[in-house]
Amino acid sequence: MKKSRIKIPEILFVCAVMLFLFAAGAFTLMSMDESFSFYENRNLAEVPAFTVSGMLDGSWFSDVETALQDHAAGRNISLKLKTWLNLHLLGRPVVNDVVIADADLLLPWNDFEYPHDPETLTAKAETIAAALQSHMEVTNSCGGYFLYAAIPCQYVCYEDAYPAYLNNRADYTAKSADALFAALEKAGVPYVDMYSVYTENGTLRATSSLVDNHYSITGALEAYRAVTEKWNADTGSSYPIPQAEHYEWVTLQNPYLGSRTRKLCGLWTSEERLQIVYPKEEIPFRRYESGEEITPVIYSLPTDDTSDVLYSVYMGGDNRETRIETNRPELPDIFIYGDSFTNALEAIAWMDFDTMYTYDFRYYGEKTVEELIRTYQPDIVLCIRDYEALLLETGNGA
């Protein structure tokens, strides 16, 4: 009987496979230090602590598998390659949960939904309105004015741009907005519906981004103007109405990496550019983040004209607690709370106040809205919510 021989090519192949597996494992372990996926805009899963109960019910193994997948070697390269193939080779209409509406417009994928129950939406709206009514009453007791502003997000502005076979959420948009505004009117809470304002002004699409969920800074200015007009009308005040000619405008030449183009790994080219505004005359100010004084800047700008910029250029992105002081005690104080839709408006509003306080209650939890209002006693309290979050109770909803 002949003895089997292991051939040299076979040995080399086995060694190559083992080397590949070792290298992949090593790079995966090295990438465990990374905690955030830039293009997916999310935190990566962490390796869970071992528990006997987790081992017995299988959850520990599942969590470990998720963590290894999130930190797999070459994951970003694979993600980019998959995105490129789906975009340019297969021409899929939806890639990475982004709807390719046309050559310039990128919209979010919306899950398919059953028709929304008006009674359920009404109940949610009344809960939100009751919380806002309480905020209003506390504001009024401190001598201030409370106002709620609803901002249409991108998919609302471009409802009719969705292919007929996809969900544009028109049913949810109409029913949730109607329910909330009816509840606010019943509760006596002042509000501004910017969808109606933009539509009446013919600026609904012009104020929305083509590649991001947020409005442009021109949309933020229009919202700020509507807020000021409502404030004056309800209180008999005569605060100056902000106009475009009051500011110096700068168009950034940097490529704009909106939330949609970001999810496409930056492989989609857009001609959209961000704008920023400055006061025509310099206004000295001091800026504080979570009580600590920082460099007094309003915009987070790159050092060149070629680097990508994000919507976070405004105010440096979402901040848990910001205070800007301009040392002009003759001017009123403003307190703003909400999600990321406050950022671009903050970049304009600070110029008109002695002190501007802003809070994002997704990240801040030490005190409630009403405790802070009692502490600062601002002249105006402004809650800003986008249409997607009108009936959301968590974070800044109540």
mmCIF file of N, CA, C and O in Angstrom, residues 78 312 324 327 358:
data_model
loop_
_atom_site.group_PDB
_atom_site.id
_atom_site.type_symbol
_atom_site.label_atom_id
_atom_site.label_comp_id
_atom_site.label_asym_id
_atom_site.label_seq_id
_atom_site.Cartn_x
_atom_site.Cartn_y
_atom_site.Cartn_z
ATOM 1 N N SER A 78 -15.941 46.684 2.339
ATOM 2 C CA SER A 78 -17.037 45.849 1.833
ATOM 3 C C SER A 78 -18.319 46.659 1.702
ATOM 4 O O SER A 78 -19.069 46.505 0.725
ATOM 5 N N SER A 312 -23.825 69.269 10.690
ATOM 6 C CA SER A 312 -23.273 69.631 11.999
ATOM 7 C C SER A 312 -22.346 70.835 11.932
ATOM 8 O O SER A 312 -21.818 71.271 12.970
ATOM 9 N N ILE A 324 -25.025 80.916 25.134
ATOM 10 C CA ILE A 324 -24.280 81.975 24.459
ATOM 11 C C ILE A 324 -24.661 83.306 25.094
ATOM 12 O O ILE A 324 -25.844 83.671 25.142
ATOM 13 N N ASN A 327 -23.674 89.803 26.443
ATOM 14 C CA ASN A 327 -23.489 90.937 27.354
ATOM 15 C C ASN A 327 -24.219 92.185 26.859
ATOM 16 O O ASN A 327 -23.669 93.295 26.814
ATOM 17 N N THR A 358 -29.828 76.742 25.004
ATOM 18 C CA THR A 358 -30.382 75.686 24.148
ATOM 19 C C THR A 358 -30.112 74.329 24.782
ATOM 20 O O THR A 358 -29.014 74.083 25.310
#
